Coordinates of C-alpha atoms in Angstrom, one line a residue:
Chain A
M1 CA 0.3 -0.1 -0.4
W2 CA 2.7 2.3 1.0
E3 CA 4.9 1.6 -2.6
K4 CA 1.3 2.5 -4.0
V5 CA 1.3 6.0 -2.0
F6 CA 5.0 6.4 -3.2
L7 CA 4.3 5.8 -7.0
K8 CA 1.5 8.6 -6.3
R9 CA 3.4 10.7 -5.4
L10 CA 6.2 10.4 -7.8
R11 CA 3.9 10.8 -10.2
R12 CA 3.0 13.9 -8.9
E13 CA 6.2 15.3 -7.6
L14 CA 8.3 14.3 -11.4
P15 CA 7.3 16.3 -13.8
L16 CA 7.6 19.8 -11.4
W17 CA 11.5 17.8 -11.2
V18 CA 11.6 17.8 -15.1
E19 CA 10.5 21.1 -15.0
K20 CA 13.2 22.7 -12.9
G21 CA 16.0 20.8 -14.1
W22 CA 16.8 18.1 -11.9
V23 CA 16.0 15.6 -14.2
A24 CA 16.2 15.0 -17.5
P25 CA 13.0 14.3 -19.3
E26 CA 14.3 11.4 -21.2
N27 CA 14.4 9.1 -17.6
H28 CA 10.7 10.9 -16.2
N29 CA 9.4 7.6 -17.6
L30 CA 11.9 5.2 -16.4
I31 CA 11.6 6.6 -13.6
L32 CA 8.0 5.8 -13.1
D33 CA 8.6 2.5 -15.0
D34 CA 11.0 1.1 -12.9
I35 CA 9.2 2.1 -9.8
A36 CA 5.3 0.6 -10.7
A37 CA 7.3 -2.7 -11.8
R38 CA 8.8 -2.8 -8.3
T39 CA 5.8 -2.0 -6.8
S40 CA 2.6 -3.7 -7.7
G41 CA -0.2 -5.0 -6.3
T42 CA 1.1 -8.4 -6.6
R43 CA 2.7 -8.5 -3.6
Y44 CA 1.1 -8.5 -0.8
T45 CA -1.8 -10.5 -3.5
P46 CA -0.7 -13.7 -3.3
V47 CA -0.3 -14.0 0.3
A48 CA -4.1 -12.1 1.5
F49 CA -5.3 -14.7 -1.0
A50 CA -4.0 -17.6 -0.1
V51 CA -3.9 -16.6 4.0
L52 CA -8.0 -15.8 3.6
G53 CA -8.5 -19.7 2.1
V54 CA -6.1 -21.0 4.7
L55 CA -8.5 -19.5 7.3
L56 CA -11.2 -20.7 5.6
F57 CA -10.0 -24.1 5.4
G58 CA -8.8 -24.5 9.3
V59 CA -12.3 -22.9 9.9
G60 CA -14.3 -25.9 7.6
I61 CA -11.5 -28.4 9.2
I62 CA -12.4 -27.2 13.0
S63 CA -15.8 -27.4 12.8
F64 CA -16.4 -31.0 10.9
F65 CA -14.7 -32.1 13.8
A66 CA -16.8 -30.5 15.9
A67 CA -19.2 -31.7 14.3
N68 CA -18.5 -35.4 15.0
W69 CA -16.7 -35.1 18.0
A70 CA -18.2 -37.3 20.2
L71 CA -18.5 -40.1 17.7
I72 CA -14.8 -40.5 17.4
P73 CA -12.7 -43.0 19.4
K74 CA -10.0 -41.2 21.3
L75 CA -7.4 -42.6 18.9
V76 CA -8.6 -41.8 16.1
K77 CA -8.8 -37.4 17.6
L78 CA -5.2 -37.8 18.5
A79 CA -4.5 -39.2 14.9
L80 CA -7.2 -36.1 12.9
L81 CA -5.5 -33.4 15.4
F82 CA -1.8 -34.7 15.1
G83 CA -1.9 -35.2 11.2
S84 CA -3.8 -32.2 10.0
M85 CA -1.4 -29.8 11.6
W86 CA 1.5 -32.3 10.3
A87 CA -0.2 -32.7 6.9
A88 CA -0.5 -28.5 6.8
F89 CA 3.7 -28.0 7.8
A90 CA 4.1 -31.2 5.2
G91 CA 2.6 -28.8 2.8
A92 CA 4.6 -25.6 3.6
G93 CA 8.1 -28.0 3.3
W94 CA 7.1 -29.7 0.5
L95 CA 7.0 -26.2 -1.0
L96 CA 10.1 -25.4 0.2
V97 CA 12.0 -27.8 -1.4
G98 CA 10.9 -27.1 -4.6
Q99 CA 10.9 -23.3 -4.7
R100 CA 7.8 -23.9 -6.4
Q101 CA 6.3 -20.9 -8.2
I102 CA 3.0 -20.8 -6.1
N103 CA 5.3 -21.0 -2.8
R104 CA 5.4 -16.8 -2.1
G105 CA 2.1 -16.8 -0.9
M106 CA 1.4 -20.4 0.1
T107 CA 4.4 -21.4 1.8
P108 CA 3.7 -18.8 4.9
A109 CA 0.0 -19.2 4.7
L110 CA 0.2 -23.2 5.1
Q111 CA 2.8 -22.3 8.1
L112 CA 0.5 -20.3 9.5
L113 CA -3.1 -22.9 9.0
G114 CA -0.2 -25.3 10.9
V115 CA -0.2 -22.5 13.8
I116 CA -3.6 -22.3 13.8
L117 CA -4.1 -25.5 13.8
Y118 CA -1.3 -25.9 16.7
G119 CA -3.1 -24.0 18.9
A120 CA -6.7 -25.7 18.0
N121 CA -4.8 -28.8 18.8
I122 CA -4.2 -27.4 22.8
M123 CA -7.7 -27.1 23.0
L124 CA -8.7 -30.0 22.2
I125 CA -6.3 -32.2 23.9
A126 CA -7.1 -30.2 27.1
Q127 CA -11.0 -31.0 26.3
I128 CA -9.9 -34.8 25.9
Y129 CA -8.4 -34.7 28.4
H130 CA -10.4 -32.4 30.7
I131 CA -6.6 -31.0 31.2
Q132 CA -8.3 -28.1 33.7
S133 CA -6.0 -25.2 33.8
H134 CA -5.2 -21.2 33.9
F135 CA -6.6 -20.4 31.0
P136 CA -5.0 -18.0 29.9
N137 CA -1.6 -21.1 29.4
G138 CA -3.5 -22.5 26.6
V139 CA -3.4 -19.1 24.8
L140 CA 0.4 -18.4 26.2
L141 CA 1.3 -22.1 25.1
W142 CA 0.1 -21.1 21.2
T143 CA 1.7 -18.0 21.3
L144 CA 5.1 -19.4 22.3
G145 CA 4.8 -22.4 19.5
A146 CA 3.8 -19.0 16.8
L147 CA 7.3 -17.3 18.7
A148 CA 9.3 -20.8 17.4
V149 CA 7.4 -21.1 14.2
T150 CA 8.9 -17.5 13.2
Y151 CA 12.1 -17.9 14.7
L152 CA 13.0 -21.1 13.0
V153 CA 10.9 -20.8 9.4
P154 CA 10.4 -16.8 9.7
S155 CA 7.9 -15.5 7.9
Q156 CA 5.9 -12.6 8.9
I157 CA 2.2 -13.8 9.0
V158 CA 3.5 -16.2 11.6
A159 CA 4.9 -13.3 13.8
V160 CA 1.8 -11.0 13.2
A161 CA -0.5 -14.0 14.6
G162 CA 2.3 -14.4 17.4
L163 CA 1.5 -11.2 18.3
A164 CA -2.1 -10.6 18.2
L165 CA -2.0 -14.0 20.2
G166 CA 0.3 -12.8 22.3
A167 CA -1.9 -9.5 23.2
L168 CA -5.0 -11.7 23.6
W169 CA -3.3 -13.8 26.5
A170 CA -1.7 -10.9 28.1
R171 CA -5.7 -9.5 27.7
L172 CA -7.0 -13.0 29.4
D173 CA -4.7 -13.0 32.2
I174 CA -5.1 -9.1 33.3
F175 CA -8.4 -9.2 33.0
G176 CA -9.9 -12.2 33.4
D177 CA -12.6 -14.0 31.3
L178 CA -14.4 -12.2 29.1
P179 CA -17.8 -11.9 32.0
T180 CA -15.9 -11.2 34.9
P181 CA -15.7 -7.6 35.9
I182 CA -12.6 -5.7 34.5
A183 CA -10.2 -5.2 37.0
F184 CA -6.1 -4.5 36.4
A185 CA -3.4 -6.3 37.8
E186 CA -2.3 -5.3 40.5
T187 CA 1.2 -4.2 38.8
V188 CA 2.8 -4.1 35.8
Y189 CA 2.8 -7.0 34.0
W190 CA 6.3 -8.1 32.7
P191 CA 5.5 -11.6 31.1
F192 CA 4.4 -9.8 28.2
F193 CA 6.5 -7.5 28.2
I194 CA 9.3 -10.2 28.2
V195 CA 7.4 -12.3 25.3
L196 CA 7.2 -8.9 23.3
A197 CA 10.3 -8.7 23.6
L198 CA 11.2 -12.2 21.7
F199 CA 9.3 -11.2 18.9
V200 CA 11.4 -7.8 17.7
P201 CA 14.7 -9.5 16.7
P202 CA 12.8 -11.4 13.9
I203 CA 11.1 -8.3 13.4
I204 CA 14.3 -6.3 13.2
R205 CA 16.2 -9.0 11.4
H206 CA 14.0 -9.9 8.1
S207 CA 12.4 -5.7 8.4
W208 CA 8.5 -7.0 8.8
R209 CA 7.1 -3.5 8.9
I210 CA 4.0 -4.9 9.9
A211 CA 5.1 -7.0 12.4
A212 CA 6.8 -3.6 13.4
W213 CA 3.8 -2.1 13.9
L214 CA 1.5 -4.2 15.2
A215 CA 4.6 -5.3 18.3
V216 CA 4.9 -0.7 18.6
L217 CA 1.1 -0.7 19.2
A218 CA 0.8 -3.6 22.1
F219 CA 3.8 -2.0 24.0
A220 CA 2.2 1.0 23.7
A221 CA -1.0 -1.0 24.9
W222 CA 0.6 -2.3 28.3
C223 CA 2.7 0.7 28.8
A224 CA -0.9 2.2 29.2
I225 CA -1.9 -0.4 31.3
S226 CA 1.0 -0.2 33.1
L227 CA 0.8 3.3 34.3
V228 CA -2.7 3.2 35.1
S229 CA -2.2 0.3 37.1
L230 CA 0.7 1.6 39.1
G231 CA -1.8 4.9 39.4
I232 CA -4.6 2.4 41.0
E233 CA -2.2 0.1 43.3
S234 CA -0.3 3.4 45.2
D235 CA -3.4 5.2 45.2
T236 CA -1.7 8.2 43.4
D237 CA -3.9 11.2 42.0
A238 CA -4.5 11.2 38.2
V239 CA -2.1 14.6 37.6
H240 CA 1.3 12.5 38.6
I241 CA 0.3 9.8 36.2
L242 CA -0.5 12.0 33.4
Q243 CA 2.7 13.1 34.1
V244 CA 4.6 10.8 33.9
G245 CA 3.0 9.5 30.6
L246 CA 3.0 12.5 29.4
L247 CA 7.3 12.4 30.4
F248 CA 7.5 8.7 29.0
S249 CA 6.1 9.9 25.7
L250 CA 7.8 12.6 25.1
A251 CA 11.5 9.9 25.4
V252 CA 9.8 7.9 23.1
F253 CA 9.0 10.3 20.7
L254 CA 12.8 11.6 20.5
L255 CA 14.0 8.4 20.6
S256 CA 12.1 7.3 17.2
A257 CA 14.2 10.6 15.8
V258 CA 17.3 8.5 16.7
L259 CA 16.0 4.9 15.7
E260 CA 15.2 7.1 12.2
R261 CA 18.9 6.9 11.9
L262 CA 19.6 3.9 13.3
D263 CA 19.8 1.2 10.4
R264 CA 18.1 -2.0 11.3
W265 CA 16.6 -0.6 14.0
E266 CA 14.8 1.8 11.2
L267 CA 11.5 0.3 10.8
F268 CA 10.3 1.1 14.2
A269 CA 10.8 4.8 14.0
D270 CA 7.2 5.7 12.0
P271 CA 4.8 3.5 14.3
L272 CA 6.4 4.8 18.1
N273 CA 6.7 8.7 16.3
R274 CA 3.2 8.6 15.9
L275 CA 1.7 6.5 18.5
A276 CA 4.7 8.6 20.9
A277 CA 2.9 12.3 19.4
I278 CA -1.1 10.5 20.2
F279 CA 0.2 9.3 23.7
S280 CA 1.8 12.9 24.3
M281 CA -0.8 14.8 23.4
L282 CA -3.1 12.5 25.3
S283 CA -1.6 13.6 28.3
F284 CA -1.0 16.9 27.9
F285 CA -5.0 17.2 26.9
G286 CA -5.6 15.3 30.1
L287 CA -3.1 17.6 32.2
T288 CA -5.2 21.0 30.2
I289 CA -8.6 19.7 32.4
S290 CA -9.1 21.7 35.8
D291 CA -11.0 18.7 37.3
V292 CA -7.4 17.1 37.4
H293 CA -6.0 19.9 39.6
G294 CA -8.5 20.4 41.8
R295 CA -10.4 23.3 40.3
G296 CA -13.4 22.0 38.4
F297 CA -16.1 19.7 40.0
V298 CA -13.4 17.8 42.3
V299 CA -12.1 21.3 44.8
N300 CA -9.9 19.4 46.1
A301 CA -6.4 19.5 45.3
P302 CA -4.7 16.9 44.5
N303 CA -2.6 15.3 47.4
A304 CA 1.1 15.6 46.6
A305 CA 2.6 12.8 44.9
P306 CA 3.6 9.7 46.8
L307 CA 7.6 9.6 47.3
E308 CA 7.5 6.4 44.3
W309 CA 5.9 9.0 41.7
V310 CA 8.3 11.5 42.9
I311 CA 11.8 9.3 42.2
G312 CA 9.4 8.1 39.1
T313 CA 8.4 11.8 37.5
L314 CA 12.1 13.2 38.1
L315 CA 13.3 9.7 36.4
A316 CA 11.2 10.2 33.4
A317 CA 12.9 13.5 33.2
L318 CA 16.1 12.3 33.2
L319 CA 15.1 9.8 29.8
V320 CA 13.4 13.0 28.4
A321 CA 17.1 15.0 29.1
A322 CA 18.6 11.9 28.0
M323 CA 17.3 11.0 24.8
F324 CA 17.3 14.5 24.2
A325 CA 21.3 14.5 24.4
W326 CA 21.5 11.6 22.0
R327 CA 18.8 13.0 19.5
N328 CA 21.1 16.0 19.0
Y329 CA 24.7 13.7 19.2
I330 CA 23.1 11.6 16.7
T331 CA 21.3 14.0 14.1
R332 CA 22.7 17.2 14.8
P333 CA 19.5 19.3 14.0
S334 CA 19.6 22.6 12.3
A335 CA 19.0 25.1 14.4
R336 CA 19.0 27.4 11.7
E337 CA 15.1 26.4 11.4
P338 CA 12.4 28.2 14.3
Y339 CA 9.9 25.0 15.4
I340 CA 13.5 23.4 16.3
I341 CA 14.1 26.2 18.5
W342 CA 10.7 26.1 19.4
S343 CA 10.5 22.3 20.5
R344 CA 13.1 22.9 23.0
V345 CA 11.9 25.9 24.6
L346 CA 8.3 23.8 24.7
L347 CA 10.0 20.6 26.2
V348 CA 12.1 22.9 28.7
A349 CA 9.4 25.0 29.9
T350 CA 7.2 21.7 30.2
I351 CA 9.7 19.8 32.3
L352 CA 9.8 23.1 34.4
L353 CA 6.7 23.3 34.9
M354 CA 6.1 19.4 35.8
L355 CA 8.6 19.8 38.7
V356 CA 6.5 23.1 39.8
N357 CA 3.5 21.1 40.0
L358 CA 5.0 18.2 41.8
F359 CA 6.5 20.0 44.9
A360 CA 3.7 22.8 44.9
S361 CA 0.5 20.5 44.4
A362 CA -0.9 20.4 48.0
I363 CA -0.4 24.7 47.7
I364 CA -4.3 25.6 46.8
S365 CA -3.3 28.7 45.4
A366 CA -0.8 27.4 43.0
T367 CA -3.4 25.1 41.1
L368 CA -5.0 27.6 39.4
W369 CA -1.6 29.3 37.9
I370 CA -0.3 25.5 37.5
Y371 CA -3.7 24.8 35.1
L372 CA -3.4 27.8 33.0
A373 CA 0.4 27.5 32.8
F374 CA -0.3 23.9 31.3
N375 CA -3.6 25.1 29.1
I376 CA -0.9 27.6 27.3
L377 CA 2.1 24.8 26.5
Y378 CA -0.6 22.6 25.4
L379 CA -2.2 25.7 23.2
G380 CA 1.8 25.6 21.8
A381 CA 2.9 21.9 21.7
V382 CA -0.6 21.9 19.1
V383 CA 0.6 25.1 17.0
W384 CA 4.1 24.0 17.1
L385 CA 2.4 20.0 15.8
I386 CA 0.3 22.0 12.6
Y387 CA 3.3 23.8 12.3
T388 CA 5.9 20.9 12.2
G389 CA 3.6 18.9 9.9
Y390 CA 3.1 21.1 7.2
R391 CA 6.9 22.4 7.2
T392 CA 7.7 18.7 7.0
G393 CA 5.1 17.8 4.9
D394 CA 3.7 15.0 7.5
R395 CA -0.1 15.8 6.7
F396 CA -0.6 12.9 10.4
R397 CA 0.6 16.0 12.0
V398 CA -0.8 18.7 10.3
N399 CA -4.3 16.6 11.5
G400 CA -3.7 15.1 14.4
G401 CA -2.5 19.0 15.3
F402 CA -6.0 20.3 14.5
L403 CA -7.9 17.7 16.1
F404 CA -6.0 18.1 19.7
F405 CA -6.9 21.5 18.9
A406 CA -10.2 20.9 18.5
I407 CA -10.1 18.7 21.6
G408 CA -8.7 21.0 23.6
L409 CA -10.9 23.5 22.8
V410 CA -14.3 22.3 23.6
S411 CA -12.6 21.0 27.0
L412 CA -12.1 24.5 27.6
Y413 CA -15.4 25.6 26.8
F414 CA -17.0 22.7 29.3
D415 CA -14.4 23.6 31.8
N416 CA -15.0 27.1 32.1
F417 CA -18.4 28.4 31.2
W418 CA -19.9 25.4 33.1
A419 CA -20.9 26.8 36.0
L420 CA -21.1 30.9 34.6
L421 CA -23.5 30.5 32.0
D422 CA -27.6 29.4 32.1
R423 CA -27.4 25.3 31.2
S424 CA -29.3 27.1 28.1
F425 CA -26.9 29.2 27.2
F426 CA -24.5 27.0 27.5
F427 CA -26.1 24.5 25.1
M428 CA -27.0 26.9 23.2
G429 CA -23.3 28.4 22.7
A430 CA -21.2 24.6 23.1
G431 CA -23.4 24.4 19.9
V432 CA -22.3 27.9 17.9
L433 CA -18.7 26.7 18.9
L434 CA -18.9 23.5 17.6
I435 CA -20.4 23.8 14.2
G436 CA -18.6 27.0 13.6
G437 CA -15.5 26.0 15.4
G438 CA -15.8 23.3 12.6
F439 CA -15.8 24.7 9.9
L440 CA -12.8 28.0 10.2
L441 CA -11.2 24.5 12.0
E442 CA -12.0 22.3 8.9
Q443 CA -11.6 25.3 6.2
Q444 CA -7.8 26.2 7.5
R445 CA -7.0 22.8 7.8
R446 CA -7.7 22.1 4.1
R447 CA -6.3 25.5 3.1
L448 CA -3.2 24.1 5.3
M449 CA -3.0 20.3 3.2
S450 CA -3.6 21.8 0.0
S451 CA -0.9 24.3 -0.1
M452 CA 1.7 21.2 1.4
V453 CA 2.8 20.6 -2.0
A454 CA 5.8 17.9 -1.4
P455 CA 7.6 16.6 1.9
T456 CA 10.1 18.5 2.8
D457 CA 12.9 15.5 4.0
P458 CA 15.1 17.2 6.6
Q459 CA 19.0 18.0 5.5
P460 CA 21.1 15.3 5.8
G461 CA 22.1 15.4 9.7
E462 CA 19.0 16.8 10.7
G463 CA 16.1 16.2 12.5
S464 CA 12.4 17.2 12.3
T465 CA 11.1 16.0 16.0
Chain B
M1 CA 17.3 -27.7 2.7
M2 CA 18.2 -25.6 5.5
R3 CA 14.5 -24.2 5.9
L4 CA 13.4 -27.9 5.1
F5 CA 15.2 -29.0 8.4
R6 CA 14.2 -25.8 10.4
L7 CA 11.2 -26.8 9.0
L8 CA 11.0 -29.9 10.9
A9 CA 12.5 -29.0 14.1
A10 CA 10.0 -26.4 14.3
V11 CA 7.0 -29.7 13.9
A12 CA 8.8 -31.4 16.1
L13 CA 9.1 -28.6 18.8
L14 CA 5.5 -28.0 18.6
S15 CA 4.5 -32.3 18.2
L16 CA 6.8 -32.0 21.7
V17 CA 4.4 -29.9 23.5
L18 CA 1.5 -31.6 22.5
V19 CA 2.3 -35.4 23.4
A20 CA 4.1 -33.6 26.7
M21 CA 0.2 -32.4 27.4
V22 CA -1.4 -36.6 26.2
G23 CA 1.7 -38.2 28.1
L24 CA 1.6 -36.9 31.2
K25 CA -2.1 -37.5 31.5
Q26 CA -2.5 -40.6 30.0
F27 CA 0.4 -41.8 32.5
T28 CA -1.4 -40.3 35.9
L29 CA -4.4 -42.4 33.8
A30 CA -2.0 -45.4 33.4
T31 CA -0.4 -45.5 36.8
G32 CA -2.4 -43.8 38.9
A33 CA -4.3 -45.3 42.4
T34 CA -7.8 -44.9 42.4
V35 CA -10.6 -43.1 44.6
V36 CA -14.0 -42.1 44.5
L37 CA -14.8 -38.4 44.9
E38 CA -18.4 -36.9 46.5
T39 CA -19.3 -34.0 44.1
V40 CA -21.4 -31.3 43.7
P41 CA -21.7 -30.4 39.8
I42 CA -22.6 -26.1 39.4
D43 CA -22.2 -23.8 36.6
P44 CA -22.0 -26.4 33.1
R45 CA -21.7 -24.0 30.0
S46 CA -18.6 -22.2 28.3
L47 CA -19.1 -20.7 25.1
F48 CA -15.5 -21.4 24.1
R49 CA -15.2 -24.8 25.2
G50 CA -17.9 -26.6 24.1
D51 CA -20.1 -28.8 26.3
F52 CA -18.6 -29.5 29.8
V53 CA -19.8 -29.9 33.7
R54 CA -17.7 -28.1 36.6
L55 CA -17.3 -29.8 39.2
N56 CA -16.8 -28.9 42.8
Y57 CA -16.2 -31.5 45.4
T58 CA -16.5 -31.8 49.0
I59 CA -12.4 -31.9 49.7
S60 CA -12.3 -29.0 47.6
D61 CA -13.5 -26.5 50.7
L62 CA -11.9 -27.9 54.1
P63 CA -12.0 -26.2 57.4
L64 CA -8.9 -26.3 59.3
A65 CA -9.8 -26.5 62.0
D66 CA -10.7 -30.2 61.7
I67 CA -8.3 -31.4 59.3
A68 CA -4.3 -32.7 60.6
G69 CA -1.2 -31.4 59.5
D70 CA 0.2 -28.2 58.9
S71 CA -2.4 -25.1 58.8
D72 CA -0.2 -21.8 57.7
F73 CA -1.4 -21.6 53.9
A74 CA -1.6 -18.5 51.8
K75 CA -3.9 -18.5 48.1
G76 CA -1.4 -20.0 45.3
D77 CA 0.5 -22.2 47.9
T78 CA 0.5 -26.3 46.7
V79 CA -0.5 -28.6 48.6
F80 CA -1.1 -32.2 49.6
V81 CA -4.5 -33.4 51.0
R82 CA -4.0 -37.2 51.8
L83 CA -7.4 -39.5 51.7
R84 CA -8.4 -42.1 53.2
R85 CA -10.3 -44.1 50.8
G86 CA -13.5 -45.0 52.6
P87 CA -16.4 -47.3 52.0
L88 CA -17.8 -44.7 49.7
Y89 CA -15.6 -41.7 49.4
G90 CA -12.2 -40.6 49.7
Q91 CA -12.3 -38.6 53.0
P92 CA -9.6 -36.2 53.5
I93 CA -7.4 -36.8 57.1
S94 CA -4.4 -34.1 56.8
L95 CA -3.1 -31.2 54.6
H96 CA 0.7 -30.5 53.9
K97 CA 2.9 -28.2 52.2
E98 CA 5.0 -31.1 51.2
Y99 CA 4.0 -34.3 49.8
P100 CA 3.6 -36.6 53.1
P101 CA 4.5 -40.1 53.3
V102 CA 1.7 -42.7 52.3
L103 CA 0.3 -45.1 55.1
E104 CA -1.8 -48.0 53.9
D105 CA -4.8 -47.2 51.5
H106 CA -4.5 -44.2 51.5
V107 CA -4.1 -41.5 48.6
V108 CA -2.4 -38.1 48.4
I109 CA -3.8 -35.4 46.0
K110 CA -2.5 -32.3 45.1
G111 CA -4.1 -29.2 44.4
R112 CA -3.4 -25.6 45.0
I113 CA -4.8 -22.6 47.1
T114 CA -7.2 -20.9 45.7
R115 CA -8.3 -18.5 48.5
N116 CA -6.1 -16.8 50.9
P117 CA -7.9 -19.1 54.1
R118 CA -9.5 -17.7 56.8
S119 CA -11.5 -20.6 59.1
R120 CA -11.5 -22.6 55.8
V121 CA -9.4 -23.8 52.7
R122 CA -10.1 -23.6 49.1
I123 CA -8.5 -25.8 46.8
R124 CA -8.0 -26.9 43.3
Y125 CA -6.9 -30.2 42.0
G126 CA -7.6 -29.3 38.4
I127 CA -10.1 -31.8 37.6
E128 CA -12.7 -29.6 38.7
S129 CA -14.5 -29.8 34.6
F130 CA -15.6 -32.5 32.5
F131 CA -16.3 -32.4 28.8
I132 CA -19.5 -34.2 27.7
P133 CA -20.5 -34.8 24.3
E134 CA -23.0 -31.2 23.1
G135 CA -27.0 -31.6 24.8
E136 CA -25.6 -34.3 27.6
G137 CA -24.9 -31.9 30.1
L138 CA -28.2 -31.1 32.2
A139 CA -28.5 -34.7 33.0
L140 CA -25.7 -34.4 34.8
E141 CA -26.1 -30.9 36.5
R142 CA -29.4 -31.9 37.5
P143 CA -29.5 -35.3 38.2
P144 CA -33.0 -37.0 39.2
P145 CA -33.9 -36.9 42.5
G146 CA -32.3 -39.1 45.0
S147 CA -29.7 -39.6 42.4
K148 CA -25.9 -39.3 43.3
V149 CA -22.9 -37.9 41.1
T150 CA -19.3 -39.2 42.1
V151 CA -16.4 -39.5 40.1
L152 CA -13.8 -41.9 39.7
V153 CA -10.3 -40.3 40.1
A154 CA -6.5 -42.1 39.0
I155 CA -3.8 -40.3 41.3
D156 CA -0.5 -40.6 40.3
R157 CA 2.9 -41.0 42.8
Y158 CA 3.6 -37.8 42.4
G159 CA 0.0 -36.6 43.3
K160 CA -1.1 -35.3 40.1
S161 CA -4.9 -36.4 39.6
A162 CA -7.3 -37.2 36.6
I163 CA -10.8 -38.1 35.9
K164 CA -11.0 -42.0 35.1
A165 CA -14.9 -41.7 35.0
V166 CA -18.0 -40.2 36.4
L167 CA -20.7 -42.4 38.0
V168 CA -24.3 -41.5 38.2
D169 CA -25.3 -43.7 42.0
G170 CA -22.3 -45.1 41.6
E171 CA -22.6 -46.6 37.4
P172 CA -20.2 -45.1 35.3
R173 CA -22.1 -42.4 32.9
Y174 CA -18.9 -41.0 31.4
S175 CA -15.3 -43.7 30.9
E176 CA -12.0 -42.9 30.1
T177 CA -10.4 -45.4 28.7
L178 CA -6.4 -45.5 27.7
F179 CA -6.9 -44.1 23.9

């Protein structure tokens, strides 16, 4: 998909480059033909069809077994379970040995079928022998099987399946069975982090981009759940959790700029950058809400942070500083661009404000200024996001910036006018704000997007984050 | 060719896990001493695992004051319950943290404590569910008045247990065979 986007953009840009004399006119079509030959929709199509076919076939086999399960003797059941799994892997092996033409999509698809049947076998053997165990352990065993296959016979689709199974296992282990009330684990769930980390080496080795995205998504979810779990466990106020969340997200955001320059880790840079940007802005937005500072419905100022959260916040701030230094050392960003200077000012101001808040949160008179300062810095972060997005041609940042601006505006309205205006005026005002503000924002966003002709990639040695 | 060897290694590894699952249960069923346990069947269904009966045993909930052996337990501890084979059902004699010496006509079953014990201790033995053909769950969940559901359990030398048969009024309704 990304190649198609690249080709589309190239088609748009090449005439301009020819006009400016950067590309010889006779090379225009040669470049497009070459890229088109290398980037075709056929790369993923056979794999996608093969995987869909395999899934349907797998469902069919399992349904057949299920329909006739009671009638089948135990030994035949075992032969069917083992035989079907071996058959799937034998098919993959047959294609591998002959290097047959159809193996491009079918080999990984058959490996996936083998892994699916392995999981079905775990569950069905547990059923045949009435094995009563902690249910998520079965899913963990399945995940580890997928991991083993990923290492021994590398295949992105199996790695993706393994990561999804790992997430399912963690989900079941942390939250329990679906009908039971949701309850977070009491502490950080390290086992999932270990399993996730085990998937990283093959992802890097084989440059699997889809698996990299999934791994980063799982990592982000794990970080968020861990942070909330720690907060619940220590009975900490939301403001302290949000501050650590923001600092950690900023550290990851800076780390992504470093990874961009590291050969094998580069494929993690984009997903980490985007998710860290989203989590940073969400945490920042949380810090702009008046209740968090004890100035809305919640009128009590937040309690002073427990010692472990003071230490955690300071460590997170040090981590941001370390990442900032590492990023500067690796990328040597140019100071000519104003947004680079703004980013430094914003970063330092945000950290300083958080440190002040950390030690002054119990002083009621200070909470108004801290609340206002967070709102001003949030606005600064939104403008910075839109501006850097515009300068670097990153539509994701521009769209994200406008979205967070709108969210911030609505939240500010609810925060400050709910108690001041009569309810009817309040809702009328909210309606006008949403209709008018939304129209104006969308107009500005479209204008900005249309003026973004092409991305301005950072110069060599110059970072954009 | 190297990839083929790796594929074979992967298949062997996955098969080994499945064989271990089968082998461990078969070992218990084949070598274990048997005892009948009194049950109270409850809550019959799970969407994910087909029809099964969830079994609750009288030895699943033991009063600490009435039972000999150790007494200092916490949630998650592994425990060993010594049972005397009674005329009808196995009777709990003592509760231990380590595998105790086995006396004549006694068996020792291994379990895990599921709640922090106060006056009673709640234990899970890994034989709390029994899969049955679809649609036949009600007969075991709600036996006719006067009928009694019991379970014949095999317990190996390590204390691990496996269901050998589900009995209704002493007669086998479902029996587990070797293969």
